[in-house]
Short mmCIF file of C-alpha atoms and ligand atoms in Angstrom, two decimals:
data_model
loop_
_atom_site.label_atom_id
_atom_site.label_comp_id
_atom_site.label_asym_id
_atom_site.label_seq_id
_atom_site.Cartn_x
_atom_site.Cartn_y
_atom_site.Cartn_z
CA MET A 185 -6.68 16.73 10.14
CA ASN A 186 -6.04 19.62 12.48
CA HIS A 187 -5.30 18.47 15.98
CA GLN A 188 -6.34 21.88 17.21
CA SER A 189 -9.86 23.08 16.46
CA PRO A 190 -10.02 26.64 15.02
CA ILE A 191 -12.80 27.38 17.54
CA ARG A 192 -13.43 25.04 20.44
CA LYS A 193 -16.73 23.24 19.80
CA ASN A 194 -18.42 20.10 20.99
CA CYS A 195 -17.98 16.79 19.17
CA THR A 196 -20.23 16.73 16.10
CA LEU A 197 -21.08 13.07 16.76
CA CYS A 198 -21.56 12.70 20.53
CA GLY A 199 -21.79 16.25 21.87
CA LYS A 200 -18.93 15.87 24.39
CA SER A 201 -16.04 18.30 24.25
CA SER A 202 -13.90 17.87 21.10
CA ASN A 203 -10.16 18.21 20.68
CA LEU A 204 -9.83 17.39 16.96
CA TYR A 205 -10.99 19.15 13.82
CA ARG A 206 -11.36 17.16 10.59
CA GLN A 207 -10.91 19.86 7.99
CA HIS A 208 -12.12 17.94 4.93
CA SER A 209 -15.49 17.08 6.50
CA GLY A 210 -15.86 20.10 8.80
CA GLN A 211 -16.36 17.78 11.83
CA PHE A 212 -15.26 18.47 15.41
CA LEU A 213 -14.43 15.16 17.09
CA CYS A 214 -13.50 13.74 20.45
CA ASN A 215 -10.87 10.98 20.50
CA ASP A 216 -13.42 8.16 20.89
CA CYS A 217 -15.57 9.30 17.98
CA PHE A 218 -12.47 9.83 15.84
CA ILE A 219 -11.35 6.22 16.46
CA LYS A 220 -14.83 4.90 15.71
CA SER A 221 -15.06 6.97 12.54
CA ILE A 222 -11.76 5.56 11.22
CA GLU A 223 -12.97 1.99 11.81
CA LYS A 224 -16.31 2.82 10.19
CA ILE A 225 -14.58 4.24 7.10
CA ILE A 226 -12.57 0.99 6.79
CA ASN A 227 -15.75 -1.12 7.12
CA ARG A 228 -17.56 1.05 4.59
CA THR A 229 -14.69 0.96 2.09
CA ILE A 230 -14.61 -2.84 2.27
CA SER A 231 -18.33 -3.17 1.72
CA LYS A 232 -18.71 -0.37 -0.86
CA TYR A 233 -16.15 -1.99 -3.15
CA ASN A 234 -17.03 -5.62 -2.27
CA MET A 235 -13.45 -6.22 -1.18
CA LEU A 236 -14.10 -9.32 0.92
CA ASN A 237 -16.23 -12.47 1.00
CA PRO A 238 -16.67 -14.43 4.22
CA ASP A 239 -14.87 -17.42 2.66
CA ASP A 240 -11.77 -15.42 1.60
CA LEU A 241 -8.37 -16.41 2.86
CA ILE A 242 -6.70 -13.04 3.36
CA VAL A 243 -2.95 -12.58 3.21
CA ILE A 244 -1.78 -9.20 4.49
CA GLY A 245 1.37 -7.49 3.29
CA PHE A 246 2.75 -6.60 6.70
CA SER A 247 5.88 -4.53 7.31
CA GLY A 248 5.31 -3.47 10.93
CA GLY A 249 4.94 0.18 9.85
CA LYS A 250 1.88 2.27 10.77
CA ASP A 251 -0.27 1.58 7.70
CA SER A 252 0.07 -2.19 7.51
CA THR A 253 -0.21 -2.45 11.30
CA ALA A 254 -3.46 -0.44 11.27
CA LEU A 255 -4.66 -2.65 8.42
CA LEU A 256 -3.85 -5.94 10.12
CA TYR A 257 -5.32 -4.72 13.41
CA ASN A 258 -8.58 -3.80 11.68
CA LEU A 259 -8.78 -7.03 9.68
CA ILE A 260 -8.40 -8.92 12.97
CA ARG A 261 -11.23 -6.78 14.40
CA ILE A 262 -13.44 -7.49 11.36
CA GLN A 263 -12.55 -11.17 11.36
CA GLN A 264 -13.60 -11.48 15.00
CA GLU A 265 -17.00 -10.11 14.00
CA THR A 266 -17.37 -12.45 11.00
CA TYR A 267 -18.75 -15.88 11.71
CA ASN A 268 -16.61 -18.78 10.45
CA SER A 269 -13.99 -16.66 8.64
CA LYS A 270 -10.60 -18.14 7.82
CA ASP A 271 -7.50 -17.25 9.83
CA LEU A 272 -5.47 -14.31 8.55
CA ILE A 273 -1.91 -14.74 7.33
CA ALA A 274 0.70 -11.96 7.58
CA LEU A 275 3.43 -11.83 4.93
CA THR A 276 6.52 -9.69 5.45
CA ILE A 277 9.08 -9.00 2.74
CA ASP A 278 12.63 -8.49 4.00
CA GLU A 279 14.30 -6.35 1.33
CA GLY A 280 17.57 -6.37 3.26
CA ILE A 281 17.78 -2.70 4.25
CA GLU A 282 20.14 -2.67 7.19
CA GLY A 283 19.17 -0.71 10.28
CA TYR A 284 15.61 -0.31 9.00
CA ARG A 285 13.81 -3.44 7.86
CA ASP A 286 15.50 -5.67 10.47
CA GLN A 287 14.03 -3.41 13.17
CA SER A 288 10.56 -3.23 11.65
CA ILE A 289 10.53 -7.03 11.28
CA ASN A 290 11.12 -7.43 15.01
CA ILE A 291 8.05 -5.29 15.68
CA ALA A 292 6.03 -7.22 13.07
CA LYS A 293 7.00 -10.50 14.76
CA GLU A 294 5.96 -9.19 18.18
CA PHE A 295 2.59 -8.05 16.84
CA CYS A 296 1.85 -11.43 15.21
CA LYS A 297 2.86 -13.26 18.35
CA LYS A 298 0.60 -11.08 20.50
CA PHE A 299 -2.42 -11.59 18.23
CA ALA A 300 -1.58 -15.23 17.32
CA ILE A 301 -1.34 -14.50 13.58
CA GLU A 302 0.47 -16.90 11.23
CA HIS A 303 3.48 -14.95 9.96
CA HIS A 304 5.86 -15.60 7.03
CA ILE A 305 9.01 -13.64 6.21
CA ILE A 306 10.40 -13.83 2.67
CA SER A 307 13.75 -12.23 1.85
CA PHE A 308 15.19 -10.65 -1.30
CA LYS A 309 18.47 -12.40 -0.47
CA HIS A 310 16.93 -15.84 -0.56
CA GLU A 311 14.58 -15.30 -3.51
CA PHE A 312 16.42 -12.82 -5.71
CA GLY A 313 19.98 -13.66 -4.65
CA LEU A 314 20.89 -10.18 -3.33
CA THR A 315 19.63 -7.83 -0.63
CA LEU A 316 18.48 -4.36 -1.69
CA ASN A 317 21.62 -2.92 -0.05
CA GLU A 318 23.76 -5.25 -2.20
CA ILE A 319 21.87 -4.35 -5.39
CA VAL A 320 22.33 -0.63 -4.71
CA ASN A 321 26.03 -1.03 -3.86
CA GLN A 322 26.58 -3.02 -7.03
CA LYS A 323 24.60 -0.73 -9.34
CA ASN A 324 24.80 2.82 -8.03
CA SER A 325 27.85 3.84 -10.03
CA SER A 326 26.68 2.27 -13.29
CA ASP A 327 24.93 4.14 -16.11
CA ASP A 328 21.76 2.07 -15.90
CA TYR A 329 21.22 2.64 -12.12
CA MET A 330 17.51 3.26 -11.51
CA TYR A 331 17.34 4.27 -7.81
CA ALA A 332 16.62 1.88 -4.98
CA CYS A 333 12.83 2.24 -5.02
CA ASN A 334 12.55 0.98 -8.59
CA TYR A 335 14.42 -2.26 -7.81
CA CYS A 336 12.69 -2.61 -4.48
CA ALA A 337 9.11 -2.13 -5.70
CA THR A 338 9.46 -4.55 -8.63
CA ILE A 339 10.96 -7.35 -6.57
CA ARG A 340 8.66 -6.85 -3.59
CA ARG A 341 5.53 -6.81 -5.77
CA ARG A 342 6.51 -10.11 -7.36
CA LEU A 343 7.36 -11.80 -4.04
CA LEU A 344 4.16 -10.61 -2.35
CA ASN A 345 2.08 -11.86 -5.26
CA ASP A 346 3.81 -15.24 -5.54
CA TYR A 347 3.88 -16.04 -1.84
CA ALA A 348 0.34 -14.83 -1.17
CA LYS A 349 -0.78 -17.29 -3.85
CA GLU A 350 1.47 -20.04 -2.57
CA LEU A 351 0.03 -19.64 0.93
CA GLY A 352 -3.42 -20.30 -0.52
CA GLY A 353 -4.61 -16.67 -0.31
CA SER A 354 -7.62 -15.53 -2.29
CA LYS A 355 -6.98 -11.83 -1.50
CA LEU A 356 -3.81 -9.87 -0.82
CA ALA A 357 -4.61 -6.92 1.47
CA LEU A 358 -2.21 -3.97 1.24
CA GLY A 359 -1.91 -0.90 3.46
CA HIS A 360 -1.83 1.83 0.79
CA ASN A 361 -3.63 4.87 2.18
CA LEU A 362 -5.38 7.82 0.51
CA THR A 363 -2.20 9.91 0.46
CA ASP A 364 -0.28 7.08 -1.28
CA PHE A 365 -2.96 6.82 -3.97
CA ALA A 366 -3.04 10.60 -4.49
CA GLU A 367 0.75 10.80 -4.68
CA THR A 368 1.16 7.89 -7.10
CA PHE A 369 -1.59 9.15 -9.38
CA LEU A 370 -0.17 12.68 -9.54
CA MET A 371 3.28 11.29 -10.27
CA ASN A 372 1.97 9.12 -13.08
CA ILE A 373 0.23 12.15 -14.58
CA LEU A 374 3.47 14.14 -14.44
CA TYR A 375 5.27 11.34 -16.30
CA LYS A 376 2.31 10.75 -18.69
CA ARG A 377 2.14 7.07 -17.70
CA VAL A 378 -1.29 6.51 -19.20
CA GLU A 379 -0.98 2.75 -19.57
CA LEU A 380 0.29 2.35 -16.00
CA ILE A 381 -2.69 4.31 -14.64
CA GLY A 382 -4.96 1.80 -16.42
CA ASN A 383 -2.96 -1.14 -15.06
CA GLN A 384 -3.35 0.20 -11.54
CA TYR A 385 -7.16 0.15 -11.67
CA PRO A 386 -7.79 -1.42 -8.24
CA PHE A 387 -11.05 -3.24 -9.03
CA ARG A 388 -9.88 -4.89 -12.21
CA LYS A 389 -11.29 -8.21 -13.25
CA GLU A 390 -8.34 -9.87 -14.91
CA GLN A 391 -8.77 -11.78 -18.14
CA LYS A 392 -9.13 -15.39 -17.09
CA VAL A 393 -5.73 -16.33 -18.48
CA LEU A 394 -4.07 -13.56 -16.47
CA SER A 395 -5.86 -14.31 -13.20
CA LYS A 396 -3.89 -17.52 -12.83
CA PHE A 397 -0.74 -15.40 -12.40
CA PHE A 398 -2.03 -12.60 -10.19
CA ILE A 399 -3.82 -12.62 -6.85
CA ASN A 400 -6.64 -10.08 -6.30
CA LYS A 401 -5.41 -7.14 -4.25
CA ILE A 402 -7.53 -5.08 -1.89
CA PHE A 403 -6.82 -1.68 -0.31
CA PRO A 404 -9.13 -1.18 2.70
CA LEU A 405 -7.29 2.02 3.80
CA MET A 406 -7.64 3.78 0.46
CA ARG A 407 -10.05 6.42 1.79
CA LEU A 408 -7.97 7.36 4.86
CA PRO A 409 -5.36 10.15 4.76
CA GLU A 410 -1.94 9.26 6.13
CA ASP A 411 -2.07 11.80 8.99
CA GLU A 412 -5.40 10.38 10.23
CA LEU A 413 -4.01 6.85 10.23
CA GLU A 414 -1.02 8.02 12.22
CA LEU A 415 -3.23 9.73 14.77
CA TYR A 416 -5.52 6.68 14.94
CA ILE A 417 -2.73 4.20 15.65
CA ASN A 418 -1.18 6.50 18.26
CA LEU A 419 -4.52 7.03 20.03
CA LYS A 420 -5.08 3.26 20.02
CA ASN A 421 -1.63 2.80 21.54
CA ILE A 422 -0.66 0.10 19.06
CA HIS A 423 3.07 -0.51 18.77
CA TYR A 424 4.46 0.03 15.23
CA TYR A 425 7.77 0.87 13.58
CA PRO A 426 7.74 4.66 13.11
CA LYS A 427 10.79 5.42 10.94
CA HIS A 428 10.91 6.00 7.18
CA CYS A 429 13.08 3.99 4.81
CA PRO A 430 16.54 5.59 4.42
CA TYR A 431 16.39 5.25 0.60
CA ARG A 432 13.37 7.50 0.49
CA GLU A 433 15.58 10.26 1.88
CA LYS A 434 18.66 9.50 -0.23
CA ASP A 435 17.22 9.05 -3.70
CA PRO A 436 16.28 12.23 -5.57
CA ILE A 437 12.86 10.83 -6.33
CA LEU A 438 10.07 13.01 -7.57
CA ARG A 439 7.70 11.27 -5.15
CA LYS A 440 9.05 13.32 -2.21
CA ARG A 441 8.34 16.60 -3.97
CA VAL A 442 4.90 15.48 -5.07
CA LEU A 443 4.07 14.49 -1.48
CA LYS A 444 5.22 17.88 -0.21
CA PHE A 445 3.05 19.58 -2.83
CA ILE A 446 -0.01 17.56 -1.75
CA GLN A 447 0.63 18.27 1.94
CA GLU A 448 0.98 22.01 1.33
CA THR A 449 -2.00 22.23 -1.02
CA LYS A 450 -4.32 20.31 1.25
CA ASN A 451 -3.91 22.97 3.94
CA MET A 452 -5.77 25.32 1.59
CA SER A 453 -7.99 22.74 -0.18
CA PRO A 454 -8.58 19.85 2.23
CA GLU A 455 -10.52 17.84 -0.36
CA ILE A 456 -7.56 17.59 -2.73
CA GLU A 457 -6.49 14.01 -1.85
CA PHE A 458 -10.07 12.75 -2.25
CA ASN A 459 -10.33 14.51 -5.62
CA LEU A 460 -7.12 12.87 -6.77
CA LEU A 461 -8.31 9.42 -5.61
CA ASN A 462 -11.73 9.80 -7.28
CA CYS A 463 -10.13 11.06 -10.46
CA PHE A 464 -7.73 8.10 -10.42
CA LEU A 465 -10.57 5.61 -9.93
CA GLU A 466 -12.59 7.02 -12.85
CA LEU A 467 -9.66 7.42 -15.19
CA SER A 468 -7.97 4.10 -14.44
CA GLU A 469 -11.25 2.26 -15.02
CA LEU A 470 -11.72 3.93 -18.41
CA ILE A 471 -8.15 3.24 -19.53
CA TYR A 472 -8.16 -0.33 -18.18
CA TYR A 473 -11.32 -1.40 -20.01
CA LYS A 474 -10.23 0.33 -23.19
CA LYS A 475 -6.93 -1.56 -23.21
CA LYS A 476 -8.11 -4.79 -21.67
CA GLU A 477 -8.04 -6.91 -24.79
CA THR A 478 -4.51 -5.95 -25.79
CA PRO A 479 -2.55 -9.15 -26.55
CA TYR A 480 0.41 -9.87 -24.31
CA ARG A 481 3.48 -12.06 -24.43
CA LEU A 482 4.81 -14.43 -21.79
CA CYS A 483 8.26 -13.81 -20.31
CA LYS A 484 10.88 -16.09 -21.85
CA LYS A 485 12.49 -16.71 -18.47
CA CYS A 486 9.73 -17.03 -15.88
CA GLY A 487 6.54 -17.41 -17.96
CA TYR A 488 4.75 -14.42 -16.43
CA PRO A 489 2.87 -11.94 -18.65
CA SER A 490 5.41 -9.44 -20.02
CA GLY A 491 3.28 -6.99 -22.05
CA SER A 492 4.85 -6.56 -25.46
CA ASN A 493 8.38 -7.41 -24.21
CA GLU A 494 10.43 -10.57 -24.33
CA LEU A 495 11.16 -10.45 -20.59
CA CYS A 496 8.93 -9.30 -17.72
CA ARG A 497 10.08 -6.38 -15.57
CA TYR A 498 11.32 -8.67 -12.78
CA CYS A 499 13.52 -10.74 -15.13
CA THR A 500 14.74 -7.63 -16.98
CA LEU A 501 15.88 -6.21 -13.68
CA LYS A 502 17.47 -9.48 -12.67
CA ALA A 503 19.39 -9.56 -15.96
CA THR A 504 20.75 -6.03 -15.41
CA VAL A 505 21.92 -6.98 -11.92
CA GLU A 506 23.51 -10.25 -13.09
CA ASN A 507 25.40 -8.51 -15.93
S1 LIG B 16 11.13 3.68 0.17
FE1 LIG B 16 11.83 2.68 -1.70
S2 LIG B 16 13.59 1.41 -1.09
FE2 LIG B 16 12.47 1.95 0.78
S3 LIG B 16 11.08 0.23 1.17
FE3 LIG B 16 9.93 1.77 -0.04
S4 LIG B 16 10.23 1.20 -2.20
FE4 LIG B 16 11.77 0.09 -0.96
ZN1 LIG B 17 -17.56 12.28 20.31
ZN1 LIG B 18 10.10 -13.02 -16.12
#
């Protein structure tokens, strides 16, 4: 998205004067039409991929950051237009990242209060026994240290899944945007994580035995680039927590470099994120259905599916921290 049009033209949609240029579609847009187009893309993504039924109870992974705030705001908008839909529930995971998550949680609380949304906060400290800061302090000088994001993502995924189910949710809505999908896919290619790409197929129909463990996830923002979401939420004047997690800066993760590559490349080839998403969707579907019938074991500690291993990833990680 270029905020400045290369040549000043009228809005492609309404004919008034435009101040935005959407490079990947070649559209000139005024602010109002841009906002409407974002909301339309969310509606269309939900219906194209059959993400929601009117009788779903939706739990939203809600951090107070721009993506999950835009997601919750739009699900409220959609819910208000859907006759007899169930109330939404917001679920925040407190990893225990001092000076960051505590602040974003305050903003998440404010938002839920303002829109009268049921809100639950689940902490690493209470569920896992340690905050992320404590895990990092304990592990960062040891040989098996894996960087904060690896611990964080595994624990958070498990807690979101378990609590969304416990709260009676039939869908867990997450705020991953187009840029996140493109970045994750490219990273998995670089590391040749073929099996993981298959496991990430977003429209998977779990084997019946597995579906009792995992809630269905939906990603209504998957066709929206990060910069457009940021512009949208700023134009709408919705309060969100704007800072990035400090661990993302500290850890020498490849993700940062991949993101920079995508940002630079999309200036020349604006369709690149969409190509990566479409390629991911096709490839992950192929790999997922090819591997679907692979037998799996159950974790000796918690009983969750653990692939071909004795312990699942969550319990493996817990064991390394306890040792
Ligand atoms: S950047 Fe890494 S450590 Fe920070 S919240 Fe995300 S996954 Fe967790
Ligand atoms: Zn317009
Ligand atoms: Zn386990």
